[in-house]
Amino acid sequence: INYTERAETRPDYTGTYSYTSLQPVAGYVARPELQKQVEQRLLNARGGGAARTTILILVGLGGAGKSQLALNHIRTHRGDYTAVFWVDARLRESLERDYLQIYGLLFGNQQHSVSLQLDVDRVVTAVKLWFHGRDGRWLLVIDNADSLDDETDPYFVDLRRYLPDAPGVEVIVTTRSQTAVGMTEVEAVEVGKLEVAEAVDMFVRCSKVRDPTADVLTEAGRI
């Protein structure tokens, strides 16, 4: 992920955490019903006057489109947030690396953050505490948090350790693990198989059929 993109100066943070390297996959098909669920559940939590961080889980098998769903939410609602942060939780090392980068952006001292690499606990705590008492709304996406179930797994991630707890923060977690579902009272969004119309759209896109006829669409539906 490219962290070099800078936003206009704001009084309470020094830059923006860029997700510009994340692009829609080839042949990606929008899933409006799931997108609506994401928006509605975050909106409901907001309207309920949440006194702590709102956590929304996008759960499903690998390749189901969870990350793309989160990315589309950002593209649609970027203006609703003061800043957006994207963390790769595929490995504990990548998660900690991204928190170090966020620390550098929030506290405006990249070199100092690098010197703290051996004290990740301090960095994670500082980032979480930074959100307390701040105005605005903030979005943190924790992507590919799949290794949550078995503490003996060398890739195990204790996700709760990294979650901020402040009312202005919304967290979207993409995961294959049902364990994450129990971490929040907000109903999870199940990212499952495509609807027939979505599957046909994907088939046509990937097969690069131009101006498909009704017969082609019908046959694609049968497939």
Coordinates of N, CA and C in Angstrom, one line a residue:
I1 N 0.8 -1.2 0.0 CA 0.0 0.0 0.0 C 0.9 1.2 0.0
N2 N 0.5 2.2 -0.7 CA 1.2 3.5 -0.8 C 0.9 4.4 0.3
Y3 N 1.8 4.7 1.1 CA 1.5 5.6 2.2 C 1.9 7.1 1.9
T4 N 2.4 7.4 0.7 CA 3.0 8.7 0.5 C 2.0 9.7 0.1
E5 N 0.8 9.3 -0.3 CA -0.2 10.3 -0.6 C -0.6 11.1 0.6
R6 N -0.6 12.4 0.4 CA -0.9 13.3 1.5 C -2.2 14.1 1.3
A7 N -2.9 14.3 2.3 CA -4.2 15.1 2.1 C -3.9 16.6 2.5
E8 N -4.9 17.4 2.3 CA -4.8 18.8 2.8 C -4.6 18.8 4.3
T9 N -3.9 19.8 4.8 CA -3.6 19.8 6.2 C -4.9 20.0 7.0
R10 N -5.1 19.2 8.1 CA -6.2 19.3 9.0 C -5.7 19.5 10.4
P11 N -6.5 20.0 11.3 CA -6.0 20.3 12.6 C -5.7 19.1 13.5
D12 N -6.3 17.9 13.1 CA -6.1 16.8 14.0 C -5.5 15.6 13.4
Y13 N -5.0 15.7 12.2 CA -4.2 14.6 11.7 C -3.3 15.1 10.6
T14 N -2.2 14.4 10.3 CA -1.2 15.0 9.4 C -1.3 14.5 8.0
G15 N -2.1 13.5 7.7 CA -2.2 13.0 6.4 C -3.3 12.0 6.3
T16 N -3.3 11.3 5.1 CA -4.4 10.3 4.9 C -3.7 9.0 4.6
Y17 N -4.2 7.9 5.1 CA -3.7 6.6 4.8 C -4.3 6.1 3.5
S18 N -3.4 6.0 2.5 CA -3.9 5.8 1.1 C -4.2 4.3 0.8
Y19 N -5.3 4.1 0.2 CA -5.7 2.7 -0.3 C -5.7 2.7 -1.8
T20 N -5.0 3.7 -2.4 CA -5.1 3.8 -3.9 C -4.6 2.6 -4.7
S21 N -3.7 1.8 -4.1 CA -3.2 0.6 -4.8 C -4.2 -0.5 -4.9
L22 N -5.3 -0.4 -4.1 CA -6.4 -1.4 -4.2 C -7.4 -1.0 -5.3
Q23 N -7.4 -1.9 -6.3 CA -8.2 -1.6 -7.4 C -9.3 -2.7 -7.6
P24 N -10.4 -2.4 -8.3 CA -11.4 -3.5 -8.5 C -10.7 -4.6 -9.3
V25 N -11.1 -5.8 -9.0 CA -10.5 -7.0 -9.7 C -11.2 -7.0 -11.1
A26 N -10.4 -7.6 -12.1 CA -11.0 -7.7 -13.4 C -12.3 -8.4 -13.4
G27 N -13.2 -7.8 -14.1 CA -14.6 -8.4 -14.2 C -15.4 -8.3 -12.9
Y28 N -15.0 -7.4 -12.0 CA -15.8 -7.3 -10.8 C -17.2 -6.8 -11.1
V29 N -18.1 -7.4 -10.4 CA -19.5 -7.1 -10.5 C -20.1 -6.5 -9.2
A30 N -20.7 -5.3 -9.4 CA -21.2 -4.6 -8.2 C -22.3 -5.5 -7.6
R31 N -22.4 -5.5 -6.3 CA -23.4 -6.3 -5.5 C -24.3 -5.3 -4.7
P32 N -25.2 -4.7 -5.3 CA -26.0 -3.6 -4.7 C -26.7 -4.0 -3.4
E33 N -27.2 -5.2 -3.3 CA -27.9 -5.6 -2.2 C -27.0 -5.7 -1.0
L34 N -25.8 -6.3 -1.2 CA -24.8 -6.4 -0.1 C -24.3 -5.0 0.3
Q35 N -24.1 -4.1 -0.7 CA -23.7 -2.8 -0.5 C -24.7 -2.0 0.4
K36 N -26.0 -2.3 0.1 CA -27.0 -1.6 0.9 C -27.0 -2.1 2.3
Q37 N -26.7 -3.4 2.5 CA -26.6 -4.0 3.9 C -25.5 -3.3 4.7
V38 N -24.4 -3.1 4.0 CA -23.2 -2.5 4.7 C -23.6 -1.1 5.1
E39 N -24.2 -0.3 4.2 CA -24.5 1.1 4.5 C -25.6 1.2 5.6
Q40 N -26.6 0.3 5.5 CA -27.7 0.3 6.4 C -27.3 0.0 7.9
R41 N -26.5 -1.0 8.0 CA -26.0 -1.5 9.3 C -25.1 -0.4 10.0
L42 N -24.3 0.2 9.2 CA -23.5 1.3 9.8 C -24.3 2.5 10.1
L43 N -25.3 2.8 9.3 CA -26.2 3.9 9.6 C -27.1 3.6 10.8
N44 N -27.6 2.4 11.0 CA -28.4 2.1 12.1 C -27.6 2.2 13.4
A45 N -26.3 1.8 13.4 CA -25.4 1.9 14.5 C -25.2 3.3 14.9
R46 N -25.0 4.1 13.8 CA -24.8 5.5 14.0 C -26.0 6.2 14.7
G47 N -27.2 5.9 14.1 CA -28.4 6.5 14.6 C -28.7 6.0 16.0
G48 N -28.2 4.9 16.4 CA -28.4 4.4 17.8 C -27.6 5.1 18.8
G49 N -26.8 6.1 18.4 CA -25.9 6.8 19.3 C -24.9 5.9 20.0
A50 N -24.2 5.2 19.1 CA -23.1 4.2 19.7 C -22.1 5.0 20.5
A51 N -21.9 4.5 21.7 CA -21.0 5.1 22.7 C -19.6 4.5 22.6
R52 N -19.4 3.6 21.6 CA -18.1 3.0 21.4 C -17.9 2.7 19.9
T53 N -16.8 2.2 19.6 CA -16.5 1.9 18.2 C -17.6 0.9 17.6
T54 N -18.0 1.2 16.4 CA -18.9 0.4 15.6 C -18.1 -0.6 14.8
I55 N -18.4 -1.9 15.0 CA -17.6 -2.9 14.2 C -18.6 -3.7 13.4
L56 N -18.3 -3.7 12.1 CA -19.1 -4.4 11.1 C -18.3 -5.5 10.5
I57 N -18.7 -6.8 10.5 CA -18.0 -7.9 10.0 C -18.5 -8.3 8.6
L58 N -17.7 -8.4 7.6 CA -18.0 -8.9 6.3 C -17.4 -10.3 6.2
V59 N -18.2 -11.3 6.3 CA -17.7 -12.7 6.4 C -18.1 -13.5 5.2
G60 N -17.2 -14.4 4.8 CA -17.5 -15.3 3.7 C -16.2 -16.0 3.2
L61 N -16.4 -16.9 2.3 CA -15.2 -17.6 1.8 C -14.2 -16.7 1.0
G62 N -13.0 -17.2 0.9 CA -12.0 -16.5 0.1 C -12.5 -16.3 -1.3
G63 N -12.3 -15.1 -1.8 CA -12.6 -14.8 -3.2 C -14.1 -14.4 -3.4
A64 N -14.8 -14.3 -2.3 CA -16.3 -14.0 -2.4 C -16.5 -12.5 -2.7
G65 N -15.5 -11.6 -2.5 CA -15.6 -10.2 -2.8 C -15.7 -9.3 -1.6
K66 N -15.3 -9.8 -0.5 CA -15.4 -9.0 0.8 C -14.6 -7.7 0.7
S67 N -13.3 -7.8 0.3 CA -12.5 -6.6 0.2 C -13.0 -5.6 -0.8
Q68 N -13.5 -6.1 -1.9 CA -14.1 -5.2 -2.9 C -15.3 -4.5 -2.4
L69 N -16.1 -5.2 -1.6 CA -17.3 -4.6 -1.0 C -16.9 -3.5 -0.1
A70 N -15.8 -3.7 0.7 CA -15.3 -2.6 1.6 C -14.8 -1.5 0.8
L71 N -14.0 -1.8 -0.2 CA -13.5 -0.7 -1.1 C -14.5 0.1 -1.8
N72 N -15.6 -0.6 -2.2 CA -16.7 0.2 -2.8 C -17.4 1.1 -1.8
H73 N -17.5 0.6 -0.6 CA -18.1 1.5 0.5 C -17.3 2.7 0.6
I74 N -15.9 2.6 0.6 CA -15.1 3.8 0.7 C -15.3 4.7 -0.4
R75 N -15.3 4.2 -1.6 CA -15.5 5.0 -2.8 C -16.8 5.8 -2.8
T76 N -17.8 5.1 -2.3 CA -19.1 5.8 -2.3 C -19.2 6.8 -1.1
H77 N -18.6 6.5 0.0 CA -18.8 7.3 1.2 C -17.6 8.0 1.7
R78 N -16.5 8.1 0.9 CA -15.3 8.7 1.4 C -15.5 10.1 2.0
G79 N -16.4 10.9 1.5 CA -16.7 12.2 2.0 C -17.3 12.2 3.4
D80 N -17.8 11.0 3.8 CA -18.5 11.0 5.1 C -17.5 10.8 6.3
Y81 N -16.2 10.6 5.9 CA -15.2 10.3 6.9 C -14.1 11.3 6.9
T82 N -13.6 11.7 8.1 CA -12.5 12.6 8.2 C -11.2 11.9 7.6
A83 N -11.0 10.6 7.8 CA -9.9 9.9 7.2 C -10.3 8.4 7.2
V84 N -9.6 7.7 6.3 CA -9.9 6.3 6.1 C -8.5 5.6 6.3
F85 N -8.5 4.5 7.0 CA -7.3 3.7 7.2 C -7.5 2.3 6.8
W86 N -6.6 1.7 6.0 CA -6.8 0.3 5.5 C -5.6 -0.5 6.1
V87 N -5.9 -1.6 6.8 CA -4.9 -2.4 7.4 C -5.0 -3.9 6.8
D88 N -3.8 -4.4 6.4 CA -3.7 -5.8 5.9 C -3.5 -6.7 7.1
A89 N -4.5 -7.5 7.5 CA -4.4 -8.4 8.6 C -4.1 -9.8 8.2
R90 N -3.6 -10.0 7.0 CA -3.4 -11.4 6.5 C -2.4 -12.1 7.4
L91 N -1.4 -11.3 7.9 CA -0.4 -11.8 8.8 C -0.3 -10.9 10.0
R92 N 0.2 -11.3 11.1 CA 0.4 -10.4 12.3 C 1.4 -9.4 11.9
E93 N 2.5 -9.8 11.1 CA 3.5 -8.9 10.7 C 3.0 -7.8 9.8
S94 N 2.1 -8.1 8.9 CA 1.6 -7.1 8.0 C 0.7 -6.1 8.8
L95 N -0.1 -6.7 9.7 CA -0.9 -5.8 10.5 C -0.1 -4.9 11.4
E96 N 0.9 -5.3 12.0 CA 1.8 -4.5 12.8 C 2.5 -3.5 12.0
R97 N 3.0 -3.9 10.8 CA 3.6 -2.9 9.9 C 2.7 -1.8 9.6
D98 N 1.4 -2.1 9.3 CA 0.5 -1.0 8.9 C 0.2 -0.1 10.1
Y99 N 0.1 -0.7 11.3 CA -0.1 0.2 12.5 C 1.1 1.1 12.7
L100 N 2.3 0.6 12.4 CA 3.5 1.5 12.5 C 3.4 2.7 11.5
Q101 N 2.9 2.4 10.3 CA 2.7 3.4 9.3 C 1.6 4.4 9.7
I102 N 0.5 3.9 10.3 CA -0.5 4.8 10.7 C 0.0 5.7 11.9
Y103 N 0.7 5.1 12.8 CA 1.3 5.8 13.9 C 2.1 7.0 13.3
G104 N 3.0 6.7 12.3 CA 3.8 7.8 11.7 C 2.9 8.9 11.1
L105 N 1.8 8.6 10.5 CA 1.0 9.6 9.9 C 0.3 10.4 11.0
L106 N -0.3 9.7 12.0 CA -1.0 10.4 13.0 C -0.2 11.3 13.9
F107 N 1.0 10.9 14.2 CA 1.9 11.6 15.1 C 3.0 12.4 14.3
G108 N 3.0 12.3 13.0 CA 3.8 13.2 12.2 C 5.3 13.0 12.4
N109 N 5.7 11.7 12.7 CA 7.1 11.5 12.9 C 7.4 10.1 12.4
Q110 N 7.6 9.9 11.1 CA 7.9 8.6 10.5 C 9.1 8.0 11.1
Q111 N 10.2 8.7 11.2 CA 11.5 8.2 11.7 C 11.3 7.6 13.1
H112 N 10.6 8.4 14.0 CA 10.4 7.9 15.3 C 9.6 6.6 15.4
S113 N 8.6 6.5 14.4 CA 7.8 5.3 14.4 C 8.6 4.1 14.1
V114 N 9.5 4.3 13.2 CA 10.4 3.1 12.8 C 11.2 2.7 14.0
S115 N 11.7 3.6 14.8 CA 12.5 3.3 16.0 C 11.7 2.5 17.0
L116 N 10.4 2.5 16.9 CA 9.5 1.8 17.8 C 9.1 0.4 17.4
Q117 N 9.7 -0.1 16.3 CA 9.3 -1.4 15.7 C 9.4 -2.5 16.7
L118 N 10.3 -2.4 17.7 CA 10.4 -3.5 18.7 C 9.4 -3.3 19.8
D119 N 8.6 -2.2 19.8 CA 7.7 -1.9 20.9 C 6.3 -1.7 20.2
V120 N 5.8 -2.7 19.5 CA 4.6 -2.6 18.8 C 3.4 -2.4 19.7
D121 N 3.4 -3.0 20.9 CA 2.3 -2.8 21.8 C 2.1 -1.3 22.1
R122 N 3.2 -0.6 22.3 CA 3.2 0.9 22.5 C 2.6 1.6 21.3
V123 N 3.0 1.2 20.1 CA 2.5 1.8 18.9 C 1.0 1.6 18.8
V124 N 0.5 0.3 18.9 CA -0.9 0.0 18.8 C -1.7 0.8 19.8
T125 N -1.3 0.8 21.1 CA -2.0 1.5 22.1 C -2.1 3.0 21.8
A126 N -1.0 3.6 21.3 CA -1.0 5.0 20.9 C -2.0 5.3 19.8
V127 N -2.0 4.5 18.8 CA -3.0 4.7 17.7 C -4.4 4.6 18.2
K128 N -4.7 3.6 19.0 CA -6.1 3.4 19.6 C -6.5 4.6 20.4
L129 N -5.6 5.1 21.3 CA -5.9 6.2 22.2 C -6.1 7.5 21.4
W130 N -5.4 7.6 20.2 CA -5.4 8.9 19.5 C -6.9 9.2 19.1
F131 N -7.7 8.3 18.9 CA -9.1 8.5 18.4 C -10.0 9.1 19.5
H132 N -9.6 8.9 20.8 CA -10.5 9.3 21.9 C -10.6 10.8 21.9
G133 N -11.9 11.3 22.0 CA -12.1 12.7 22.2 C -12.0 13.5 20.9
R134 N -11.9 12.9 19.8 CA -11.7 13.6 18.5 C -13.1 13.7 17.8
D135 N -13.3 14.9 17.2 CA -14.5 15.1 16.5 C -14.4 14.4 15.1
G136 N -15.5 14.3 14.4 CA -15.5 13.7 13.1 C -15.7 12.2 13.2
R137 N -15.8 11.6 12.0 CA -16.0 10.2 11.9 C -14.8 9.5 11.1
W138 N -14.4 8.4 11.6 CA -13.2 7.7 11.1 C -13.5 6.3 10.7
L139 N -12.9 5.8 9.6 CA -13.1 4.5 9.1 C -11.8 3.7 9.1
L140 N -11.8 2.5 9.8 CA -10.7 1.6 9.8 C -11.1 0.3 9.2
V141 N -10.5 -0.1 8.1 CA -10.8 -1.4 7.4 C -9.7 -2.3 7.8
I142 N -10.0 -3.5 8.4 CA -9.1 -4.5 8.7 C -9.4 -5.7 7.8
D143 N -8.5 -5.8 6.8 CA -8.8 -6.7 5.7 C -8.1 -8.1 5.9
N144 N -8.8 -9.1 5.5 CA -8.2 -10.5 5.5 C -7.8 -10.9 6.9
A145 N -8.7 -10.7 7.9 CA -8.4 -11.1 9.2 C -9.0 -12.5 9.4
D146 N -8.2 -13.5 8.8 CA -8.7 -14.9 8.7 C -8.2 -15.8 9.8
S147 N -7.1 -15.5 10.4 CA -6.4 -16.4 11.4 C -6.8 -16.0 12.8
L148 N -8.1 -16.2 13.2 CA -8.6 -15.8 14.5 C -9.0 -16.9 15.4
D149 N -9.0 -18.1 14.9 CA -9.6 -19.2 15.6 C -8.7 -20.0 16.5
D150 N -7.4 -20.2 16.1 CA -6.5 -21.2 16.8 C -5.3 -20.4 17.3
E151 N -5.2 -20.3 18.6 CA -4.1 -19.6 19.2 C -2.7 -20.3 19.0
T152 N -2.8 -21.6 18.6 CA -1.5 -22.3 18.4 C -1.1 -22.1 16.9
D153 N -1.9 -21.5 16.1 CA -1.6 -21.2 14.7 C -0.5 -20.2 14.6
P154 N 0.6 -20.4 13.9 CA 1.7 -19.4 13.9 C 1.2 -18.1 13.3
Y155 N 0.1 -18.1 12.5 CA -0.4 -16.9 11.9 C -1.5 -16.3 12.7
F156 N -1.8 -16.8 13.9 CA -2.9 -16.3 14.7 C -2.8 -14.8 15.0
V157 N -3.9 -14.2 14.9 CA -4.0 -12.7 15.2 C -5.1 -12.5 16.3
D158 N -4.7 -11.9 17.4 CA -5.6 -11.5 18.4 C -6.3 -10.2 18.0
L159 N -7.4 -10.2 17.3 CA -7.9 -9.0 16.6 C -8.3 -8.0 17.6
R160 N -8.9 -8.4 18.8 CA -9.3 -7.4 19.8 C -8.2 -6.5 20.2
R161 N -7.0 -6.9 20.2 CA -5.9 -6.1 20.6 C -5.7 -4.9 19.7
Y162 N -6.2 -4.9 18.5 CA -6.0 -3.9 17.5 C -7.2 -3.0 17.3
L163 N -8.3 -3.3 17.9 CA -9.5 -2.5 17.7 C -9.6 -1.3 18.6
P164 N -9.7 -0.1 18.0 CA -9.9 1.1 18.9 C -11.3 1.1 19.5
D165 N -11.5 1.9 20.5 CA -12.8 1.9 21.2 C -13.1 3.4 21.5
A166 N -13.7 4.0 20.4 CA -14.1 5.4 20.5 C -15.3 5.6 19.6
P167 N -16.3 6.4 20.1 CA -17.6 6.5 19.4 C -17.5 7.0 18.0
G168 N -16.5 7.7 17.6 CA -16.4 8.3 16.2 C -15.8 7.3 15.2
V169 N -15.4 6.1 15.7 CA -14.7 5.2 14.8 C -15.6 4.1 14.3
E170 N -15.6 3.8 13.0 CA -16.3 2.7 12.4 C -15.2 1.7 11.9
V171 N -15.4 0.4 12.2 CA -14.4 -0.6 11.8 C -15.1 -1.6 10.9
I172 N -14.6 -1.9 9.7 CA -15.1 -2.9 8.8 C -14.0 -4.0 8.8
V173 N -14.4 -5.2 9.2 CA -13.5 -6.4 9.2 C -13.9 -7.3 8.1
T174 N -13.0 -7.7 7.2 CA -13.3 -8.7 6.2 C -12.6 -10.0 6.7
T175 N -13.3 -11.1 6.7 CA -12.8 -12.3 7.3 C -13.5 -13.6 6.8
R176 N -12.8 -14.7 6.9 CA -13.4 -16.0 6.6 C -13.9 -16.6 7.9
S177 N -13.5 -16.0 9.0 CA -13.7 -16.7 10.4 C -15.0 -16.2 11.0
Q178 N -15.8 -17.2 11.5 CA -17.0 -16.9 12.2 C -16.7 -16.3 13.6
T179 N -15.5 -16.5 14.1 CA -15.1 -16.0 15.4 C -15.3 -14.5 15.5
A180 N -15.0 -13.8 14.4 CA -15.1 -12.3 14.3 C -16.6 -11.9 14.5
V181 N -17.5 -12.7 14.1 CA -18.9 -12.3 14.2 C -19.3 -12.1 15.6
G182 N -18.7 -12.8 16.5 CA -19.1 -12.7 17.9 C -18.4 -11.5 18.6
M183 N -17.7 -10.7 17.9 CA -17.0 -9.6 18.5 C -17.8 -8.3 18.5
T184 N -19.0 -8.4 17.9 CA -19.8 -7.1 17.8 C -21.3 -7.5 17.8
E185 N -22.0 -6.5 18.3 CA -23.5 -6.6 18.3 C -24.1 -6.3 17.0
V186 N -23.4 -5.7 16.1 CA -23.9 -5.4 14.7 C -24.0 -6.6 13.9
E187 N -25.1 -6.8 13.3 CA -25.3 -8.0 12.5 C -24.3 -8.1 11.3
A188 N -23.6 -9.2 11.2 CA -22.6 -9.4 10.1 C -23.3 -9.4 8.7
V189 N -22.5 -9.0 7.7 CA -22.9 -9.1 6.3 C -22.3 -10.4 5.8
E190 N -23.2 -11.3 5.4 CA -22.7 -12.6 4.8 C -22.5 -12.4 3.3
V191 N -21.2 -12.6 2.9 CA -20.9 -12.4 1.5 C -20.8 -13.8 0.9
G192 N -21.9 -14.2 0.3 CA -22.0 -15.5 -0.3 C -21.9 -15.5 -1.8
K193 N -22.6 -16.5 -2.4 CA -22.6 -16.7 -3.8 C -23.3 -15.5 -4.5
L194 N -23.0 -15.3 -5.8 CA -23.7 -14.3 -6.6 C -25.1 -14.6 -6.8
E195 N -25.9 -13.6 -6.9 CA -27.3 -13.8 -7.5 C -27.2 -14.1 -9.0
V196 N -28.2 -14.7 -9.5 CA -28.1 -15.1 -10.9 C -27.8 -14.0 -11.9
A197 N -28.4 -12.9 -11.7 CA -28.1 -11.7 -12.6 C -26.7 -11.3 -12.4
E198 N -26.2 -11.3 -11.2 CA -24.8 -10.9 -11.0 C -23.8 -11.9 -11.6
A199 N -24.2 -13.2 -11.5 CA -23.3 -14.2 -12.1 C -23.3 -14.1 -13.6
V200 N -24.4 -13.8 -14.2 CA -24.5 -13.6 -15.6 C -23.6 -12.5 -16.1
D201 N -23.7 -11.4 -15.3 CA -22.9 -10.2 -15.6 C -21.5 -10.5 -15.5
M202 N -21.0 -11.3 -14.5 CA -19.6 -11.6 -14.4 C -19.2 -12.5 -15.6
F203 N -20.0 -13.5 -15.9 CA -19.7 -14.4 -17.0 C -19.5 -13.6 -18.3
V204 N -20.4 -12.7 -18.6 CA -20.3 -11.9 -19.8 C -19.0 -11.0 -19.8
R205 N -18.7 -10.4 -18.7 CA -17.6 -9.6 -18.6 C -16.3 -10.4 -18.8
C206 N -16.2 -11.5 -18.1 CA -15.0 -12.3 -18.2 C -14.8 -13.0 -19.5
S207 N -15.9 -13.3 -20.2 CA -15.8 -13.9 -21.5 C -15.6 -12.9 -22.6
K208 N -15.7 -11.6 -22.2 CA -15.5 -10.5 -23.1 C -16.4 -10.5 -24.3
V209 N -17.7 -10.9 -24.0 CA -18.7 -10.9 -25.1 C -19.2 -9.5 -25.2
R210 N -19.1 -9.0 -26.4 CA -19.6 -7.6 -26.7 C -21.1 -7.6 -27.1
D211 N -21.8 -6.7 -26.5 CA -23.2 -6.6 -26.9 C -23.9 -7.9 -26.9
P212 N -24.0 -8.6 -25.8 CA -24.6 -9.9 -25.8 C -26.1 -9.9 -26.1
T213 N -26.5 -10.8 -26.9 CA -27.9 -10.9 -27.3 C -28.7 -11.6 -26.1
A214 N -30.0 -11.5 -26.3 CA -30.9 -12.1 -25.2 C -30.6 -13.6 -25.2
D215 N -30.3 -14.3 -26.3 CA -30.0 -15.7 -26.3 C -28.7 -16.0 -25.5
V216 N -27.7 -15.1 -25.7 CA -26.5 -15.3 -25.0 C -26.7 -15.2 -23.5
L217 N -27.4 -14.2 -23.1 CA -27.7 -14.0 -21.7 C -28.5 -15.2 -21.1
T218 N -29.4 -15.7 -21.8 CA -30.2 -16.9 -21.4 C -29.2 -18.1 -21.2
E219 N -28.4 -18.3 -22.2 CA -27.4 -19.4 -22.1 C -26.5 -19.2 -20.9
A220 N -26.0 -18.0 -20.7 CA -25.1 -17.7 -19.6 C -25.8 -18.0 -18.3
G221 N -27.1 -17.7 -18.2 CA -27.9 -18.0 -17.0 C -28.0 -19.5 -16.8
R222 N -28.1 -20.3 -17.8 CA -28.1 -21.7 -17.7 C -26.8 -22.2 -17.1
I223 N -25.7 -21.7 -17.6 CA -24.3 -22.1 -17.2 C -24.2 -21.7 -15.7

